[in-house]
Amino acid sequence: MTAPAERTRAALIPLFLIALGVVGIENALTRYFAVAKWSEYGYWIISIVLAGFALSGVVVALLRDTVQRHGVLLRAILPGAMTLAAALGYQWVTQNPFNPLQLQNPTTWPDQVRNIGMYYAALLPFFFLAGLYISLIFVLNPREIGRVYGYDLIGAGVGSAVALGLMFVVHPFLLAPVLLIPLAMSVLFQPGRLSWLGGGLAGAALVAGEAILFLGAPPAFSEFKAIYAPLNTPGAVVVAEIRQPRGHYLLLDDFTERVDADVSNNAGMMGVAGPPKTYGLYRDGNRIASLPMAGPLDAAYAPSALSAAPYVIRPGADVLLVGLSGGYRVAEALTLGAARVDGVESEPVLRDALVRGLGPSPALARDPRVRLLEGGPINAAWRAGRGSYDIVDVSADFVDAAPANVTGVTVEAMEAYLAALKPGGAVSISVSIRDFPVYALRVLATAREALRGQGVADPSAHVMVYRSAWNARILISPTPWSAADIAALQAFCAARSFDVSWHPGLDVTAARARLFNDLPSVSFESGEMTSNGPDDAIANEVAAVLAGRASPSSEAFHIRPATLDRPAFYSSLMLEHPGTLIRRLEVLPQAEIGALVNLAVLAQAIVIALLVLATPALFRRRAGGVKEPRRLWPALYFPALGLGFLFIEILLIDRAAFYLNDYSSAFAIVLTSMLIFSGLGSMIAGRCARMPKAASAIALIVVLAWIGAMLMGAEDFMMRTLDQSWAVRAGLVALAAAPVSLALGLPFPLGLIQVGDGRALPWAWGLNGAFSVVATPLANLMSRDIGFSSLLIVAAGLYALAFLVLPVAATRARTVPLFEPALPQDPFAGLPEPAPARLDPFPDTDRPPPVSQSQTSPA
């Protein structure tokens, strides 16, 4: 290796550290939103990151010669400026009085919109400066595009891994102060005559930034979080804490904590005690389960619980419990006479609490009748085989206990449950109807598809529905319900003041006269009741849904089956009717808000992308009178790469979340693997500069072959290997990500090499960032409404388009004299500018995806 090449590689270490710090702080900001606010609003962080990067690309494109001329000075002062901007921005964010509940109020929402603007004002400077630094390194090293891009991506991948690792030991609110350190440290490896200046400025900025964060007002839970009231109740004590990337867990001892069970108002008349006092387990400020206090689990309340009916209809049952609710569901089943209980607890901390206990809460007592199974519910049902259970019981809190749990109420899951039942067995699924009864209708539509998949011609004969005022239970059987079953359910409900919303042959009109709990039909569009007297909104539509016909709710909501390809449970809103949604904003469930936030971010992203796309209209002549060439292909090529890469990454994270039964580890493995392998691919690109079209063709073939394999065989492969250990499955995820990531690392630097050394280089980077802003919300909305497979199909088309528009002949870079000819040891002196990639992992480790949520694109 030549001495200049060695110096160039050494000089790229600061870029590596900057990329590490930027991605780490992005993770810290999204974790802050998940813990202190609601995770859905973490999308704004992604938008701000990429808007800052896109803006910096535009500025460098317009002021390229000035940036190049002052490159050494900028490289020295930017790390310190970034460090201070990050500290000030984070402190400002944590003190912002934004309240999501007031955003849904027609009177108070203008103030909250201003608070959203303050988030942008606080964070945009940091991410703009970060983008400026990365763009500067490309500008100064046009002949090392692949290598620079590789350091950028690998630094981002390591930054994501470091941030996730820190979440095991550092409080979420303290992540940002720790991750300021790599930003400031980057100047220690900075070559050149002004490194002393950069070191002094960065050191002073680090000290000032840490002082601001540690001496200023500390971050805190917002008052609308579920934990806020019990945590601030007199006598409340946090008895255990767990810090993990998947969430910040607090176990709370407070007199208000009780078993979260829907019990009958008649419990006292039945001589049944109420729910006992418990600990409350919270993840990121949201309550996920009750955990028992010392001593035997007290489940005396079980006979009065809504969930008890299947055990009355099928006494002495062999049971598969999906979601154990801290062990209380096991105690309930045994109290109700279950002969054998197999339990699935997908939330890892809850599972560990059952096995080893958590703080003062004891582990689940050993019982020969009880077995705790590995993996998720579909895996458990598949491994059990046909004819294993009388009851498959899905707990009321299962879906909300972990992001990956939404797969447990899909068509594929219900088919697995039905196949595992004995003749006459039943699947029991709880659905909350506190917000919208439509969620019960969606589960019914899913059950219909599962029954039809099992060869049932008339699903209405295989379903019964009963409810309290707050929750509905849907009973599904592979065999038709008998008259004795119907009578048993009616007697159970009558004794407890529950209502039967459907059984085969139900006269809905006559049943209204015997209602205990009124559930009126309400028009979502107008907010007005459409019924007179006692009513049951679920009963009014069950027959239509089970028959596959249109119903009143289907005109206002999406009532469609949930599948592994489209698993989002809270996705009933019709986003194509924004006017209605805005008028009824105050009644929307919090879980549905994420889609609206995505829609708002998408609209903003499109505006940013169009502005960046129009930037070449401002290009004039470069210094020395060289005319800027006008080319159309970059306007198609770089947006296609930015969109396509993210679509593939979001798909991979979703599939891995199902396969590993954990969104957080799936996110970490996929993101880190894709960034590192894409970085390696970009380093290869420099060797292919003389034959870009051929190299691009090879990359396209690999990408298309991989997409084809995923579409045709991924789901079947996952199902057949669900019984492998977690470590084996995690290795298979990384292995699956490697080949496509390596190929995805090639097209972007190949395109930059073709662009040449003019203002189009930073513009290309700005295009990539701008359309990456578009990609994240667009991918989330597509996966919600069309399905994750659509992301792969569109990604294939985008990469094919990029290949078609890439010029055949390699562009010869114009030789630019070093602007520091007296200091040849400085490898960054005065070279033209390629464009850095977006450093944007989606760090909302709180919920799936719907993620969930945004990634880093090397394209």
Coordinates of N, CA, C and O in Angstrom, one line a residue, residues 377-443:
P377 N -46.4 -18.3 19.2 CA -47.7 -19.2 19.2 C -47.8 -20.0 18.0 O -48.3 -21.2 18.1
I378 N -47.4 -19.5 16.8 CA -47.6 -20.3 15.6 C -46.6 -21.5 15.7 O -47.0 -22.7 15.4
N379 N -45.4 -21.3 16.2 CA -44.4 -22.4 16.4 C -45.0 -23.4 17.3 O -44.9 -24.6 17.1
A380 N -45.6 -23.0 18.4 CA -46.1 -23.9 19.5 C -47.2 -24.7 18.9 O -47.2 -26.0 19.1
A381 N -48.1 -24.1 18.1 CA -49.2 -24.9 17.6 C -48.7 -25.9 16.5 O -49.2 -27.0 16.5
W382 N -47.8 -25.5 15.7 CA -47.2 -26.4 14.7 C -46.5 -27.6 15.4 O -46.7 -28.7 14.9
R383 N -45.8 -27.3 16.4 CA -45.0 -28.4 17.0 C -45.9 -29.3 17.8 O -45.6 -30.5 17.9
A384 N -47.0 -28.8 18.3 CA -47.9 -29.7 19.1 C -48.6 -30.7 18.1 O -48.8 -31.9 18.5
G385 N -48.9 -30.3 16.9 CA -49.5 -31.2 16.0 C -51.0 -31.3 16.2 O -51.6 -30.7 17.1
R386 N -51.7 -32.0 15.3 CA -53.1 -32.1 15.3 C -53.7 -32.8 16.5 O -53.1 -33.8 17.0
G387 N -54.8 -32.4 16.9 CA -55.5 -33.0 18.0 C -54.9 -32.9 19.4 O -55.0 -33.8 20.2
S388 N -54.2 -31.8 19.7 CA -53.4 -31.7 20.9 C -54.2 -31.0 22.0 O -53.9 -31.2 23.2
Y389 N -55.1 -30.1 21.7 CA -55.7 -29.2 22.7 C -57.2 -29.1 22.5 O -57.7 -29.2 21.4
D390 N -57.9 -28.9 23.7 CA -59.3 -28.6 23.7 C -59.5 -27.1 23.5 O -60.6 -26.7 23.0
I391 N -58.6 -26.3 24.1 CA -58.8 -24.9 24.0 C -57.4 -24.2 23.7 O -56.4 -24.6 24.2
V392 N -57.4 -23.3 22.7 CA -56.3 -22.4 22.5 C -56.8 -21.0 22.9 O -57.8 -20.5 22.3
D393 N -56.2 -20.5 24.0 CA -56.7 -19.3 24.6 C -55.7 -18.1 24.5 O -54.6 -18.2 25.0
V394 N -56.1 -17.1 23.7 CA -55.2 -16.0 23.4 C -55.6 -14.9 24.4 O -56.8 -14.4 24.4
S395 N -54.7 -14.5 25.3 CA -55.0 -13.6 26.4 C -55.3 -12.2 25.9 O -54.9 -11.8 24.8
A396 N -56.0 -11.4 26.7 CA -56.5 -10.1 26.3 C -55.3 -9.1 26.1 O -55.4 -8.2 25.3
D397 N -54.2 -9.3 26.8 CA -53.1 -8.4 26.7 C -52.0 -8.9 25.8 O -50.9 -8.3 25.8
F398 N -52.2 -9.9 25.1 CA -51.1 -10.6 24.3 C -50.7 -9.7 23.2 O -49.5 -9.4 23.0
V399 N -51.6 -9.1 22.4 CA -51.2 -8.3 21.2 C -50.4 -7.1 21.6 O -49.4 -6.8 20.9
D400 N -50.7 -6.5 22.7 CA -50.0 -5.3 23.1 C -48.8 -5.5 24.0 O -48.1 -4.5 24.3
A401 N -48.5 -6.7 24.3 CA -47.4 -7.0 25.2 C -46.0 -7.0 24.5 O -45.0 -6.7 25.1
A402 N -46.0 -7.2 23.2 CA -44.7 -7.1 22.4 C -45.1 -6.8 20.9 O -46.1 -7.3 20.4
P403 N -44.2 -6.1 20.3 CA -44.5 -5.7 18.9 C -44.7 -6.9 17.9 O -45.5 -6.9 17.0
A404 N -43.9 -8.0 18.2 CA -44.0 -9.2 17.3 C -45.3 -10.0 17.5 O -45.6 -10.9 16.7
N405 N -46.0 -9.7 18.6 CA -47.2 -10.5 18.9 C -48.4 -10.4 18.0 O -49.3 -11.1 18.0
V406 N -48.3 -9.3 17.1 CA -49.4 -9.1 16.2 C -49.6 -10.3 15.3 O -50.7 -10.6 14.7
T407 N -48.5 -11.1 15.1 CA -48.6 -12.3 14.2 C -49.4 -13.4 14.8 O -49.8 -14.3 14.1
G408 N -49.7 -13.3 16.1 CA -50.5 -14.3 16.8 C -52.0 -14.2 16.5 O -52.7 -15.1 17.0
V409 N -52.4 -13.2 15.8 CA -53.9 -13.1 15.5 C -54.0 -12.9 14.0 O -54.9 -12.2 13.5
T410 N -53.2 -13.5 13.2 CA -53.3 -13.5 11.8 C -54.0 -14.7 11.3 O -54.3 -15.7 12.0
V411 N -54.3 -14.8 10.0 CA -54.9 -15.9 9.4 C -54.1 -17.2 9.6 O -54.6 -18.2 10.0
E412 N -52.8 -17.0 9.3 CA -51.9 -18.2 9.5 C -51.8 -18.7 10.9 O -51.8 -19.9 11.1
A413 N -51.9 -17.8 11.9 CA -51.9 -18.2 13.3 C -53.2 -19.0 13.6 O -53.2 -20.0 14.2
M414 N -54.3 -18.4 13.2 CA -55.6 -19.1 13.5 C -55.7 -20.4 12.8 O -56.3 -21.4 13.4
E415 N -55.1 -20.5 11.6 CA -55.1 -21.9 10.9 C -54.3 -22.9 11.7 O -54.7 -24.0 11.9
A416 N -53.2 -22.4 12.3 CA -52.3 -23.3 13.1 C -53.1 -23.7 14.4 O -53.0 -24.8 14.8
Y417 N -53.8 -22.7 15.0 CA -54.5 -23.0 16.2 C -55.6 -24.1 15.9 O -55.8 -25.1 16.7
L418 N -56.4 -23.8 14.9 CA -57.5 -24.7 14.5 C -57.0 -26.1 14.2 O -57.6 -27.1 14.6
A419 N -55.8 -26.2 13.6 CA -55.2 -27.5 13.2 C -54.8 -28.3 14.5 O -54.7 -29.5 14.5
A420 N -54.4 -27.5 15.5 CA -53.9 -28.2 16.8 C -55.0 -28.6 17.7 O -54.8 -29.2 18.7
L421 N -56.3 -28.3 17.4 CA -57.4 -28.6 18.3 C -57.9 -30.0 18.1 O -57.8 -30.6 17.0
K422 N -58.4 -30.6 19.2 CA -59.1 -31.8 19.2 C -60.5 -31.6 18.5 O -61.0 -30.4 18.5
P423 N -61.2 -32.6 18.1 CA -62.6 -32.4 17.6 C -63.4 -31.8 18.7 O -63.4 -32.2 19.8
G424 N -64.1 -30.7 18.3 CA -65.0 -30.0 19.2 C -64.2 -29.0 20.1 O -64.8 -28.3 20.9
G425 N -62.9 -28.8 19.8 CA -62.1 -27.8 20.5 C -62.5 -26.4 20.1 O -63.3 -26.2 19.2
A426 N -61.9 -25.4 20.8 CA -62.2 -24.0 20.5 C -61.0 -23.1 20.7 O -60.2 -23.3 21.5
V427 N -60.9 -22.1 19.8 CA -60.0 -21.0 19.9 C -60.7 -19.9 20.5 O -61.8 -19.5 20.1
S428 N -60.1 -19.3 21.6 CA -60.7 -18.1 22.3 C -59.8 -16.9 22.2 O -58.7 -17.0 22.6
I429 N -60.3 -15.9 21.5 CA -59.5 -14.7 21.3 C -60.2 -13.5 21.9 O -61.4 -13.2 21.7
S430 N -59.5 -12.7 22.7 CA -60.0 -11.5 23.3 C -59.7 -10.3 22.5 O -58.6 -10.2 22.0
V431 N -60.7 -9.4 22.4 CA -60.5 -8.1 21.6 C -61.1 -7.0 22.5 O -62.2 -7.1 22.9
S432 N -60.3 -5.9 22.6 CA -60.8 -4.7 23.3 C -61.8 -4.0 22.4 O -61.5 -3.8 21.2
I433 N -62.9 -3.6 23.0 CA -63.9 -2.8 22.2 C -64.1 -1.4 22.9 O -65.1 -0.7 22.7
R434 N -63.1 -1.0 23.7 CA -63.2 0.3 24.4 C -63.2 1.4 23.4 O -63.9 2.4 23.6
D435 N -62.3 1.3 22.4 CA -62.2 2.4 21.4 C -63.1 2.2 20.2 O -64.0 3.0 20.0
F436 N -62.9 1.1 19.5 CA -63.8 0.8 18.3 C -64.2 -0.6 18.4 O -63.4 -1.5 18.4
P437 N -65.5 -0.9 18.2 CA -66.0 -2.3 18.1 C -65.4 -2.9 16.8 O -65.4 -4.1 16.6
V438 N -64.9 -2.1 15.9 CA -64.5 -2.6 14.6 C -63.3 -3.6 14.7 O -63.1 -4.4 13.9
Y439 N -62.6 -3.5 15.8 CA -61.5 -4.4 16.0 C -62.0 -5.9 16.1 O -61.4 -6.8 15.7
A440 N -63.2 -6.0 16.8 CA -63.8 -7.3 16.9 C -64.2 -7.8 15.5 O -64.1 -9.0 15.2
L441 N -64.7 -6.9 14.7 CA -65.1 -7.3 13.3 C -63.9 -7.7 12.5 O -64.0 -8.6 11.7
R442 N -62.7 -7.1 12.7 CA -61.5 -7.5 12.0 C -61.1 -8.8 12.4 O -60.7 -9.6 11.5
V443 N -61.1 -9.2 13.7 CA -60.8 -10.5 14.1 C -61.8 -11.5 13.5 O -61.4 -12.6 13.1

